[in-house]
mmCIF file of C-alpha atoms in Angstrom:
data_model
loop_
_atom_site.group_PDB
_atom_site.id
_atom_site.type_symbol
_atom_site.label_atom_id
_atom_site.label_comp_id
_atom_site.label_asym_id
_atom_site.label_seq_id
_atom_site.Cartn_x
_atom_site.Cartn_y
_atom_site.Cartn_z
ATOM 1 C CA MET A 1 -41.115 234.316 39.738
ATOM 2 C CA GLN A 2 -37.832 233.263 40.571
ATOM 3 C CA SER A 3 -35.639 230.635 41.986
ATOM 4 C CA SER A 4 -34.895 232.776 43.694
ATOM 5 C CA ALA A 5 -33.664 229.932 41.818
ATOM 6 C CA ILE A 6 -36.071 231.033 45.194
ATOM 7 C CA SER A 7 -32.559 233.109 42.067
ATOM 8 C CA PHE A 8 -37.919 230.674 44.584
ATOM 9 C CA SER A 9 -34.572 231.214 42.349
ATOM 10 C CA PRO A 10 -34.697 229.028 42.939
ATOM 11 C CA SER A 11 -32.743 222.860 47.167
ATOM 12 C CA ILE A 12 -31.552 221.022 50.225
ATOM 13 C CA SER A 13 -30.957 217.674 51.383
ATOM 14 C CA LEU A 14 -31.075 216.040 54.783
ATOM 15 C CA THR A 15 -29.208 212.772 54.265
ATOM 16 C CA LYS A 16 -28.206 209.780 56.284
ATOM 17 C CA PRO A 17 -24.365 208.579 55.736
ATOM 18 C CA ARG A 18 -24.225 205.565 53.701
ATOM 19 C CA LYS A 19 -21.526 202.875 53.317
ATOM 20 C CA PRO A 20 -18.659 203.907 51.230
ATOM 21 C CA SER A 21 -19.234 203.117 47.707
ATOM 22 C CA ASN A 22 -16.510 201.781 45.075
ATOM 23 C CA SER A 23 -18.325 203.603 42.101
ATOM 24 C CA ASN A 24 -15.828 205.575 40.165
ATOM 25 C CA HIS A 25 -18.337 207.281 38.160
ATOM 26 C CA PRO A 26 -18.523 210.988 38.234
ATOM 27 C CA SER A 27 -21.598 212.662 39.628
ATOM 28 C CA SER A 28 -22.757 216.171 39.661
ATOM 29 C CA PHE A 29 -23.715 217.944 42.902
ATOM 30 C CA TYR A 30 -27.102 219.192 43.532
ATOM 31 C CA GLY A 31 -30.033 223.658 45.218
ATOM 32 C CA PHE A 32 -36.734 230.148 46.208
ATOM 33 C CA ASN A 33 -36.685 233.827 44.245
ATOM 34 C CA PRO A 34 -32.417 229.789 43.512
ATOM 35 C CA ILE A 35 -26.098 225.698 46.067
ATOM 36 C CA SER A 36 -22.895 225.052 46.792
ATOM 37 C CA GLN A 37 -20.905 221.577 46.442
ATOM 38 C CA LEU A 38 -21.209 219.682 49.811
ATOM 39 C CA SER A 39 -18.116 218.669 51.666
ATOM 40 C CA PRO A 40 -16.978 218.836 55.408
ATOM 41 C CA SER A 41 -16.657 222.634 55.077
ATOM 42 C CA ARG A 42 -19.759 223.088 52.459
ATOM 43 C CA SER A 43 -23.242 223.079 52.593
ATOM 44 C CA LEU A 44 -25.711 222.114 50.051
ATOM 45 C CA GLY A 45 -29.055 224.481 49.610
ATOM 46 C CA PHE A 46 -32.143 224.335 47.900
ATOM 47 C CA GLY A 47 -32.163 227.825 47.194
ATOM 48 C CA SER A 48 -33.257 227.369 50.888
ATOM 49 C CA VAL A 49 -32.060 224.669 53.218
ATOM 50 C CA ALA A 50 -28.853 223.180 53.631
ATOM 51 C CA LEU A 51 -27.208 220.420 55.868
ATOM 52 C CA SER A 52 -23.927 220.577 57.257
ATOM 53 C CA ARG A 53 -22.516 218.051 60.059
ATOM 54 C CA ARG A 54 -19.791 216.824 61.642
ATOM 55 C CA LEU A 55 -19.810 213.391 60.760
ATOM 56 C CA PRO A 56 -18.270 211.543 57.649
ATOM 57 C CA SER A 57 -18.958 213.838 54.837
ATOM 58 C CA ILE A 58 -21.855 212.981 52.731
ATOM 59 C CA SER A 59 -23.032 214.412 49.494
ATOM 60 C CA CYS A 60 -26.143 214.557 47.475
ATOM 61 C CA SER A 61 -25.642 213.635 44.097
ATOM 62 C CA SER A 62 -27.096 212.578 40.612
ATOM 63 C CA SER A 63 -24.906 209.697 39.397
ATOM 64 C CA SER A 64 -24.762 208.586 35.881
ATOM 65 C CA ARG A 65 -25.666 205.163 37.028
ATOM 66 C CA PRO A 66 -29.336 204.473 37.467
ATOM 67 C CA ASN A 67 -28.948 202.504 40.848
ATOM 68 C CA ASP A 68 -26.833 205.033 42.450
ATOM 69 C CA GLY A 69 -29.649 207.057 44.088
ATOM 70 C CA TRP A 70 -29.306 210.511 45.915
ATOM 71 C CA ILE A 71 -26.865 209.764 48.299
ATOM 72 C CA SER A 72 -22.765 209.345 47.332
ATOM 73 C CA ALA A 73 -20.459 207.546 49.730
ATOM 74 C CA PRO A 74 -19.111 208.995 52.771
ATOM 75 C CA SER A 75 -15.747 210.134 53.164
ATOM 76 C CA LEU A 76 -13.352 207.616 54.287
ATOM 77 C CA VAL A 77 -11.599 210.268 56.815
ATOM 78 C CA PRO A 78 -14.334 210.658 59.227
ATOM 79 C CA GLU A 79 -14.149 213.743 61.819
ATOM 80 C CA ARG A 80 -15.280 214.331 65.241
ATOM 81 C CA GLU A 81 -19.034 213.689 65.772
ATOM 82 C CA SER A 82 -21.540 216.521 66.368
ATOM 83 C CA GLU A 83 -25.051 216.179 68.060
ATOM 84 C CA GLY A 84 -26.581 218.779 65.598
ATOM 85 C CA VAL A 85 -27.679 219.195 61.974
ATOM 86 C CA GLU A 86 -27.687 222.711 60.716
ATOM 87 C CA VAL A 87 -30.536 223.519 58.339
ATOM 88 C CA ARG A 88 -29.735 226.439 56.418
ATOM 89 C CA ALA A 89 -31.606 228.448 53.752
ATOM 90 C CA THR A 90 -29.359 229.659 50.658
ATOM 91 C CA SER A 91 -29.554 231.397 47.508
ATOM 92 C CA VAL A 92 -27.950 229.473 44.208
ATOM 93 C CA PRO A 93 -24.100 229.909 45.485
ATOM 94 C CA GLU A 94 -22.156 230.960 42.484
ATOM 95 C CA SER A 95 -18.756 229.763 44.260
ATOM 96 C CA ALA A 96 -18.791 225.825 44.206
ATOM 97 C CA GLY A 97 -16.093 224.423 42.080
ATOM 98 C CA GLU A 98 -16.884 222.750 38.783
ATOM 99 C CA VAL A 99 -17.493 218.974 38.532
ATOM 100 C CA PRO A 100 -16.126 216.881 35.824
ATOM 101 C CA LYS A 101 -18.515 216.785 32.687
ATOM 102 C CA SER A 102 -20.189 213.745 31.406
ATOM 103 C CA LYS A 103 -19.019 212.301 28.067
ATOM 104 C CA ALA A 104 -22.056 210.466 27.377
ATOM 105 C CA LEU A 105 -24.198 212.091 24.346
ATOM 106 C CA PRO A 106 -27.638 210.765 26.299
ATOM 107 C CA ASP A 107 -26.688 212.755 29.221
ATOM 108 C CA THR A 108 -25.583 215.757 27.086
ATOM 109 C CA LEU A 109 -29.042 215.590 25.406
ATOM 110 C CA VAL A 110 -30.863 215.081 28.563
ATOM 111 C CA LEU A 111 -29.205 218.300 30.175
ATOM 112 C CA GLY A 112 -30.015 220.389 27.108
ATOM 113 C CA SER A 113 -33.615 219.257 27.038
ATOM 114 C CA LEU A 114 -33.888 220.302 30.728
ATOM 115 C CA PHE A 115 -32.395 223.466 29.861
ATOM 116 C CA GLY A 116 -34.826 224.188 27.143
ATOM 117 C CA PHE A 117 -37.922 223.325 29.296
ATOM 118 C CA TRP A 118 -36.600 225.542 32.319
ATOM 119 C CA TYR A 119 -36.435 228.234 29.665
ATOM 120 C CA LEU A 120 -39.781 227.475 28.078
ATOM 121 C CA PHE A 121 -41.885 227.222 31.456
ATOM 122 C CA ASN A 122 -40.227 230.412 32.730
ATOM 123 C CA ILE A 123 -41.492 232.201 29.722
ATOM 124 C CA TYR A 124 -44.717 230.796 29.754
ATOM 125 C CA PHE A 125 -45.096 231.653 33.380
ATOM 126 C CA ASN A 126 -44.229 235.266 33.088
ATOM 127 C CA ILE A 127 -46.541 235.753 29.916
ATOM 128 C CA TYR A 128 -49.650 234.115 31.048
ATOM 129 C CA ASN A 129 -48.943 235.626 34.919
ATOM 130 C CA LYS A 130 -48.808 238.853 33.355
ATOM 131 C CA GLN A 131 -52.060 238.625 31.419
ATOM 132 C CA VAL A 132 -53.828 237.412 34.462
ATOM 133 C CA LEU A 133 -52.360 240.330 36.527
ATOM 134 C CA LYS A 134 -53.133 243.033 33.983
ATOM 135 C CA VAL A 135 -56.942 242.454 34.404
ATOM 136 C CA PHE A 136 -57.335 240.852 37.704
ATOM 137 C CA GLN A 137 -55.199 243.216 40.068
ATOM 138 C CA TYR A 138 -55.263 240.889 43.061
ATOM 139 C CA PRO A 139 -51.612 239.773 43.334
ATOM 140 C CA VAL A 140 -52.276 238.311 46.713
ATOM 141 C CA THR A 141 -54.845 235.996 45.365
ATOM 142 C CA VAL A 142 -52.979 235.061 41.988
ATOM 143 C CA THR A 143 -49.957 234.093 44.414
ATOM 144 C CA LEU A 144 -52.257 231.986 46.436
ATOM 145 C CA VAL A 145 -53.691 230.278 43.452
ATOM 146 C CA GLN A 146 -50.145 229.281 42.373
ATOM 147 C CA PHE A 147 -49.419 227.684 45.596
ATOM 148 C CA ALA A 148 -52.909 226.016 45.870
ATOM 149 C CA VAL A 149 -52.224 224.396 42.608
ATOM 150 C CA GLY A 150 -48.787 223.216 43.579
ATOM 151 C CA THR A 151 -49.922 221.822 46.887
ATOM 152 C CA VAL A 152 -52.630 219.651 44.764
ATOM 153 C CA LEU A 153 -49.823 218.514 42.593
ATOM 154 C CA VAL A 154 -47.509 217.710 45.617
ATOM 155 C CA THR A 155 -50.354 215.947 47.134
ATOM 156 C CA LEU A 156 -51.148 213.845 43.868
ATOM 157 C CA MET A 157 -47.426 213.004 43.612
ATOM 158 C CA TRP A 158 -47.117 211.496 46.996
ATOM 159 C CA MET A 159 -50.543 209.869 46.862
ATOM 160 C CA PHE A 160 -49.759 208.007 43.897
ATOM 161 C CA ASN A 161 -46.336 207.251 44.922
ATOM 162 C CA LEU A 162 -44.667 209.203 41.904
ATOM 163 C CA TYR A 163 -42.194 210.455 44.597
ATOM 164 C CA LYS A 164 -41.931 209.064 48.015
ATOM 165 C CA ARG A 165 -43.704 210.821 50.686
ATOM 166 C CA PRO A 166 -41.229 212.216 53.678
ATOM 167 C CA LYS A 167 -41.666 212.099 57.243
ATOM 168 C CA ILE A 168 -41.339 215.075 58.726
ATOM 169 C CA SER A 169 -40.694 215.755 62.702
ATOM 170 C CA GLY A 170 -41.601 218.948 64.277
ATOM 171 C CA SER A 171 -38.115 220.262 64.676
ATOM 172 C CA GLN A 172 -37.742 219.792 61.087
ATOM 173 C CA LEU A 173 -40.938 221.844 60.266
ATOM 174 C CA ALA A 174 -40.029 224.605 62.872
ATOM 175 C CA ALA A 175 -36.640 224.898 61.039
ATOM 176 C CA ILE A 176 -38.293 225.219 57.411
ATOM 177 C CA LEU A 177 -41.091 227.542 58.438
ATOM 178 C CA PRO A 178 -38.805 230.798 58.356
ATOM 179 C CA LEU A 179 -37.698 229.659 54.906
ATOM 180 C CA ALA A 180 -41.693 229.141 53.798
ATOM 181 C CA VAL A 181 -42.140 232.612 55.147
ATOM 182 C CA VAL A 182 -39.696 234.333 53.085
ATOM 183 C CA HIS A 183 -40.443 231.827 50.026
ATOM 184 C CA THR A 184 -43.941 233.221 50.344
ATOM 185 C CA LEU A 185 -43.085 236.721 50.679
ATOM 186 C CA GLY A 186 -40.540 236.551 47.564
ATOM 187 C CA ASN A 187 -42.943 235.193 45.201
ATOM 188 C CA LEU A 188 -45.819 237.613 46.277
ATOM 189 C CA PHE A 189 -43.557 240.488 46.014
ATOM 190 C CA THR A 190 -42.488 239.360 42.393
ATOM 191 C CA ASN A 191 -46.229 239.403 41.601
ATOM 192 C CA MET A 192 -47.044 242.671 43.067
ATOM 193 C CA SER A 193 -44.340 244.039 40.655
ATOM 194 C CA LEU A 194 -45.301 242.068 37.820
ATOM 195 C CA GLY A 195 -48.778 243.624 38.179
ATOM 196 C CA LYS A 196 -47.537 247.058 38.128
ATOM 197 C CA VAL A 197 -44.719 247.317 35.638
ATOM 198 C CA SER A 198 -43.602 245.420 32.424
ATOM 199 C CA VAL A 199 -42.219 241.914 32.874
ATOM 200 C CA SER A 200 -38.746 243.002 31.410
ATOM 201 C CA PHE A 201 -38.347 245.689 33.897
ATOM 202 C CA THR A 202 -39.252 243.672 36.802
ATOM 203 C CA HIS A 203 -36.546 241.012 35.806
ATOM 204 C CA THR A 204 -34.057 243.861 35.222
ATOM 205 C CA ILE A 205 -34.648 244.737 38.952
ATOM 206 C CA LYS A 206 -34.433 241.155 39.848
ATOM 207 C CA ALA A 207 -30.829 241.280 38.616
ATOM 208 C CA MET A 208 -29.870 243.067 41.641
ATOM 209 C CA GLU A 209 -30.148 239.812 43.666
ATOM 210 C CA PRO A 210 -26.254 239.733 44.015
ATOM 211 C CA PHE A 211 -26.062 243.093 45.468
ATOM 212 C CA PHE A 212 -28.831 241.985 48.240
ATOM 213 C CA SER A 213 -26.541 238.837 48.900
ATOM 214 C CA VAL A 214 -23.289 240.670 49.289
ATOM 215 C CA VAL A 215 -24.775 243.256 51.828
ATOM 216 C CA LEU A 216 -26.889 240.957 53.995
ATOM 217 C CA SER A 217 -23.817 238.429 54.248
ATOM 218 C CA ALA A 218 -21.526 241.378 55.375
ATOM 219 C CA MET A 219 -24.105 242.804 57.821
ATOM 220 C CA PHE A 220 -25.331 239.538 59.424
ATOM 221 C CA LEU A 221 -22.531 236.857 58.568
ATOM 222 C CA GLY A 222 -19.433 238.949 58.796
ATOM 223 C CA GLU A 223 -18.549 237.709 55.322
ATOM 224 C CA PHE A 224 -16.984 240.546 53.626
ATOM 225 C CA PRO A 225 -16.807 240.738 49.972
ATOM 226 C CA THR A 226 -13.440 240.981 47.878
ATOM 227 C CA LEU A 227 -12.581 243.888 45.884
ATOM 228 C CA TRP A 228 -13.315 242.138 42.567
ATOM 229 C CA VAL A 229 -16.817 241.113 43.940
ATOM 230 C CA VAL A 230 -17.772 244.559 44.794
ATOM 231 C CA SER A 231 -16.509 245.793 41.195
ATOM 232 C CA SER A 232 -18.752 243.479 39.804
ATOM 233 C CA LEU A 233 -21.727 245.252 41.476
ATOM 234 C CA VAL A 234 -21.137 248.504 40.041
ATOM 235 C CA PRO A 235 -22.360 247.386 36.448
ATOM 236 C CA ILE A 236 -25.190 245.835 38.176
ATOM 237 C CA VAL A 237 -26.279 248.634 40.010
ATOM 238 C CA GLY A 238 -25.400 251.041 37.325
ATOM 239 C CA GLY A 239 -27.353 249.058 34.765
ATOM 240 C CA VAL A 240 -30.559 248.879 37.015
ATOM 241 C CA ALA A 241 -30.391 252.550 37.629
ATOM 242 C CA LEU A 242 -29.903 253.477 33.833
ATOM 243 C CA ALA A 243 -33.016 251.152 32.971
ATOM 244 C CA SER A 244 -34.956 252.664 35.663
ATOM 245 C CA MET A 245 -34.594 256.296 34.539
ATOM 246 C CA THR A 246 -35.783 255.422 31.058
ATOM 247 C CA GLU A 247 -38.321 252.711 31.724
ATOM 248 C CA ALA A 248 -41.653 253.509 30.131
ATOM 249 C CA SER A 249 -43.885 251.642 32.812
ATOM 250 C CA PHE A 250 -41.856 252.748 35.719
ATOM 251 C CA ASN A 251 -43.625 253.486 39.002
ATOM 252 C CA TRP A 252 -42.458 253.364 42.554
ATOM 253 C CA ALA A 253 -44.943 250.345 43.562
ATOM 254 C CA GLY A 254 -43.495 248.133 41.045
ATOM 255 C CA PHE A 255 -39.831 249.103 41.668
ATOM 256 C CA TRP A 256 -39.839 248.701 45.340
ATOM 257 C CA SER A 257 -41.966 245.336 45.189
ATOM 258 C CA ALA A 258 -39.081 243.908 42.999
ATOM 259 C CA MET A 259 -36.623 245.274 45.414
ATOM 260 C CA ALA A 260 -38.520 243.532 48.080
ATOM 261 C CA SER A 261 -38.282 240.532 46.295
ATOM 262 C CA ASN A 262 -34.864 240.604 46.071
ATOM 263 C CA LEU A 263 -34.403 241.357 49.637
ATOM 264 C CA THR A 264 -36.574 238.275 50.894
ATOM 265 C CA ASN A 265 -35.103 236.005 48.363
ATOM 266 C CA GLN A 266 -31.460 236.719 49.613
ATOM 267 C CA SER A 267 -32.587 236.776 53.092
ATOM 268 C CA ARG A 268 -32.695 232.914 53.180
ATOM 269 C CA ASN A 269 -29.036 232.689 53.272
ATOM 270 C CA VAL A 270 -29.061 234.454 56.624
ATOM 271 C CA LEU A 271 -32.173 232.900 58.123
ATOM 272 C CA SER A 272 -30.654 229.605 57.702
ATOM 273 C CA LYS A 273 -27.820 229.977 60.104
ATOM 274 C CA LYS A 274 -30.044 230.386 62.866
ATOM 275 C CA PHE A 275 -31.645 227.262 63.068
ATOM 276 C CA MET A 276 -30.754 223.651 64.194
ATOM 277 C CA VAL A 277 -32.533 220.420 64.130
ATOM 278 C CA LYS A 278 -31.741 216.946 64.557
ATOM 279 C CA LYS A 279 -32.111 214.416 61.922
ATOM 280 C CA GLU A 280 -34.157 211.496 61.451
ATOM 281 C CA GLU A 281 -35.422 211.257 57.884
ATOM 282 C CA SER A 282 -33.378 212.447 54.766
ATOM 283 C CA LEU A 283 -35.110 215.304 52.910
ATOM 284 C CA ASP A 284 -33.797 216.060 49.101
ATOM 285 C CA ASN A 285 -34.291 219.371 47.290
ATOM 286 C CA ILE A 286 -37.747 218.312 45.603
ATOM 287 C CA THR A 287 -39.064 217.108 48.828
ATOM 288 C CA LEU A 288 -37.978 220.526 50.587
ATOM 289 C CA PHE A 289 -39.651 222.462 47.760
ATOM 290 C CA SER A 290 -42.769 220.215 48.243
ATOM 291 C CA ILE A 291 -43.161 221.023 51.908
ATOM 292 C CA ILE A 292 -42.196 224.838 51.520
ATOM 293 C CA THR A 293 -45.061 225.015 48.517
ATOM 294 C CA ILE A 294 -47.620 223.581 51.034
ATOM 295 C CA MET A 295 -46.386 225.694 53.759
ATOM 296 C CA SER A 296 -46.708 228.986 51.813
ATOM 297 C CA PHE A 297 -50.255 228.089 51.012
ATOM 298 C CA ILE A 298 -51.321 227.498 54.565
ATOM 299 C CA LEU A 299 -49.655 230.746 55.364
ATOM 300 C CA LEU A 300 -50.798 232.851 52.516
ATOM 301 C CA ALA A 301 -54.633 231.516 52.780
ATOM 302 C CA PRO A 302 -55.631 233.615 55.639
ATOM 303 C CA ALA A 303 -53.648 236.880 54.664
ATOM 304 C CA ALA A 304 -55.219 236.550 50.915
ATOM 305 C CA ILE A 305 -58.871 236.624 52.475
ATOM 306 C CA PHE A 306 -58.009 239.283 54.842
ATOM 307 C CA MET A 307 -56.504 241.456 52.523
ATOM 308 C CA GLU A 308 -58.381 240.869 49.285
ATOM 309 C CA GLY A 309 -61.327 238.995 50.095
ATOM 310 C CA VAL A 310 -62.823 235.991 48.170
ATOM 311 C CA LYS A 311 -62.246 237.610 44.596
ATOM 312 C CA PHE A 312 -61.628 234.391 42.501
ATOM 313 C CA THR A 313 -64.961 232.956 42.281
ATOM 314 C CA PRO A 314 -66.919 232.889 38.819
ATOM 315 C CA ALA A 315 -69.605 235.130 40.166
ATOM 316 C CA TYR A 316 -67.015 237.866 41.122
ATOM 317 C CA LEU A 317 -65.300 237.781 37.957
ATOM 318 C CA GLN A 318 -68.666 237.914 36.032
ATOM 319 C CA SER A 319 -69.567 240.926 37.778
ATOM 320 C CA ALA A 320 -66.169 242.579 37.169
ATOM 321 C CA GLU A 321 -67.149 241.860 33.502
ATOM 322 C CA LEU A 322 -63.945 239.476 33.090
ATOM 323 C CA ASN A 323 -63.831 236.217 30.876
ATOM 324 C CA VAL A 324 -63.960 233.667 33.698
ATOM 325 C CA ARG A 325 -62.996 230.878 31.428
ATOM 326 C CA GLN A 326 -60.135 232.728 30.166
ATOM 327 C CA ILE A 327 -58.792 233.914 33.589
ATOM 328 C CA TYR A 328 -58.982 230.357 35.079
ATOM 329 C CA THR A 329 -57.245 228.856 32.090
ATOM 330 C CA ARG A 330 -54.405 231.322 32.161
ATOM 331 C CA SER A 331 -54.090 231.359 36.035
ATOM 332 C CA LEU A 332 -54.032 227.410 35.820
ATOM 333 C CA ILE A 333 -51.176 227.428 32.878
ATOM 334 C CA ALA A 334 -49.022 230.091 35.075
ATOM 335 C CA ALA A 335 -49.588 228.203 38.254
ATOM 336 C CA LEU A 336 -48.430 224.814 36.256
ATOM 337 C CA CYS A 337 -45.469 226.404 34.596
ATOM 338 C CA PHE A 338 -44.581 227.923 38.119
ATOM 339 C CA HIS A 339 -44.242 224.515 39.937
ATOM 340 C CA ALA A 340 -42.691 222.957 36.843
ATOM 341 C CA TYR A 341 -39.861 225.229 36.257
ATOM 342 C CA GLN A 342 -38.758 225.206 39.628
ATOM 343 C CA GLN A 343 -38.894 221.434 39.794
ATOM 344 C CA VAL A 344 -36.694 221.455 36.594
ATOM 345 C CA SER A 345 -34.374 223.755 38.041
ATOM 346 C CA TYR A 346 -33.425 221.155 40.806
ATOM 347 C CA MET A 347 -33.336 218.358 38.181
ATOM 348 C CA ILE A 348 -30.552 220.369 36.425
ATOM 349 C CA LEU A 349 -28.858 221.176 39.807
ATOM 350 C CA GLN A 350 -28.334 217.408 40.164
ATOM 351 C CA ARG A 351 -26.345 217.356 36.842
ATOM 352 C CA VAL A 352 -24.393 220.699 36.839
ATOM 353 C CA SER A 353 -22.269 222.677 39.136
ATOM 354 C CA PRO A 354 -23.966 225.693 40.890
ATOM 355 C CA VAL A 355 -21.714 228.009 38.948
ATOM 356 C CA THR A 356 -22.947 226.587 35.578
ATOM 357 C CA HIS A 357 -26.573 226.783 36.953
ATOM 358 C CA SER A 358 -26.029 230.358 37.927
ATOM 359 C CA VAL A 359 -24.757 231.090 34.382
ATOM 360 C CA GLY A 360 -27.751 229.255 32.976
ATOM 361 C CA ASN A 361 -30.161 231.408 35.343
ATOM 362 C CA CYS A 362 -28.653 234.698 34.024
ATOM 363 C CA VAL A 363 -29.169 233.546 30.519
ATOM 364 C CA LYS A 364 -32.620 232.644 31.432
ATOM 365 C CA ARG A 365 -33.373 236.218 32.634
ATOM 366 C CA VAL A 366 -32.212 237.229 29.410
ATOM 367 C CA VAL A 367 -34.569 234.876 27.430
ATOM 368 C CA VAL A 368 -37.423 236.004 29.602
ATOM 369 C CA ILE A 369 -36.883 239.734 29.248
ATOM 370 C CA VAL A 370 -36.390 239.549 25.286
ATOM 371 C CA THR A 371 -39.518 237.475 24.703
ATOM 372 C CA SER A 372 -41.573 239.472 26.864
ATOM 373 C CA VAL A 373 -40.343 242.663 24.996
ATOM 374 C CA LEU A 374 -41.289 240.961 21.985
ATOM 375 C CA PHE A 375 -44.939 239.453 23.219
ATOM 376 C CA PHE A 376 -45.928 242.368 24.869
ATOM 377 C CA ARG A 377 -44.571 244.857 22.275
ATOM 378 C CA THR A 378 -43.100 246.662 25.190
ATOM 379 C CA PRO A 379 -41.457 250.019 24.296
ATOM 380 C CA VAL A 380 -37.815 249.812 24.842
ATOM 381 C CA SER A 381 -35.667 252.895 24.308
ATOM 382 C CA PRO A 382 -31.853 252.369 23.230
ATOM 383 C CA ILE A 383 -30.645 253.610 26.624
ATOM 384 C CA ASN A 384 -33.049 251.360 28.330
ATOM 385 C CA SER A 385 -31.792 248.390 26.529
ATOM 386 C CA VAL A 386 -28.139 249.382 27.098
ATOM 387 C CA GLY A 387 -28.889 249.535 31.165
ATOM 388 C CA THR A 388 -30.477 246.179 30.974
ATOM 389 C CA GLY A 389 -27.423 244.761 29.101
ATOM 390 C CA VAL A 390 -25.148 246.145 31.480
ATOM 391 C CA ALA A 391 -26.906 244.724 34.594
ATOM 392 C CA LEU A 392 -27.004 241.205 33.256
ATOM 393 C CA ALA A 393 -23.373 241.668 32.182
ATOM 394 C CA GLY A 394 -22.605 242.501 35.735
ATOM 395 C CA VAL A 395 -24.468 239.315 36.860
ATOM 396 C CA PHE A 396 -22.309 237.362 34.774
ATOM 397 C CA LEU A 397 -19.241 238.799 36.065
ATOM 398 C CA TYR A 398 -20.191 238.259 39.512
ATOM 399 C CA SER A 399 -20.758 234.830 39.147
ATOM 400 C CA ARG A 400 -17.272 234.360 37.604
ATOM 401 C CA VAL A 401 -15.392 236.199 40.568
ATOM 402 C CA LYS A 402 -17.443 234.566 43.105
ATOM 403 C CA ARG A 403 -16.038 231.278 41.705
ATOM 404 C CA ILE A 404 -12.487 232.639 41.736
ATOM 405 C CA LYS A 405 -12.733 233.683 45.143
ATOM 406 C CA SER A 406 -13.925 230.254 46.592
ATOM 407 C CA LYS A 407 -11.060 228.298 45.125
ATOM 408 C CA PRO A 408 -8.449 228.979 47.900
ATOM 409 C CA LYS A 409 -11.271 227.696 50.407
ATOM 410 C CA THR A 410 -11.355 224.327 48.658
ATOM 411 C CA ALA A 411 -7.626 223.503 49.550
#
């Protein structure tokens, strides 16, 4: 399941302005399925929600200094005030400019460790999740269990003050609700696909997220792509088509479920522009993800009971001749890894530019595909391998040309 990097890929910050800081230290800008650099003309998103307002520009950042906190100094050149704060959901943008790299060896080691944990948690999530879905073919219930475990973790985190518990207004909840809906659907469709086809094929199809992002932006936002962006979509679509034609585990249910996951994850960017709330308390990316996790659990619980019934009890699993302890253990590990890899993804976004994160997400998909093929001994033909490789190369090319496109806008 992605961040959707929402690509669950797959962060937001609703922040209050602070007094200018004299710090000269560089900072790295912080963003379901998967964020652009915040400035007066840009927005910062969790793969879900972002903030833009016409006040002195505020940016969420992770500074190299331990006491700098989440909020950097406002711009010294204020703009005209605006009454509203726009909450918008975005996928991880690839267009933000690069920020200066840290020269400190400890920072580099920490960043490398975070990338390692990000990939490792993804690998374990996909492997254990697939093992559960192969024998327990109730994807709605499996998705509900993952949200339930995440809800428990968030509750414990707030209860023991491991992370500050936010104060949420009704208007903020109303703005977050549509994002929780698409987050829920995106993860559900991903699990439905994983239950029908191989892990490697699901992630190959999910490489088409940029295609849906471009189409939805053109249809609903009037943001038409350049020729370079369109050209980068050709290898993505062609590679997925080639891999699909030669996929041993191919079936239409798995294929369309993965496509639906792409659609819901990328629709966050469109939905975000429809909602306005007034700001009272700041929400950082991890807090936003925590709230969305709880809302997703509440939304999916009645649907799971209605669609699949209560199937996760020891009595039912025993009657189905399943290993109860094995199912529970693997489900718990998958849920913990699901929550952990998204948390780590946001920590990485505090330290690197969105473009770097996007490239890292592409590499992560390659790692997950390769490890799943090796672990499950998935039969892969040479043509299938070429198709997957071409699609992933197209994703990497897309991230680069999107970055080039955005440079004139920063002037």
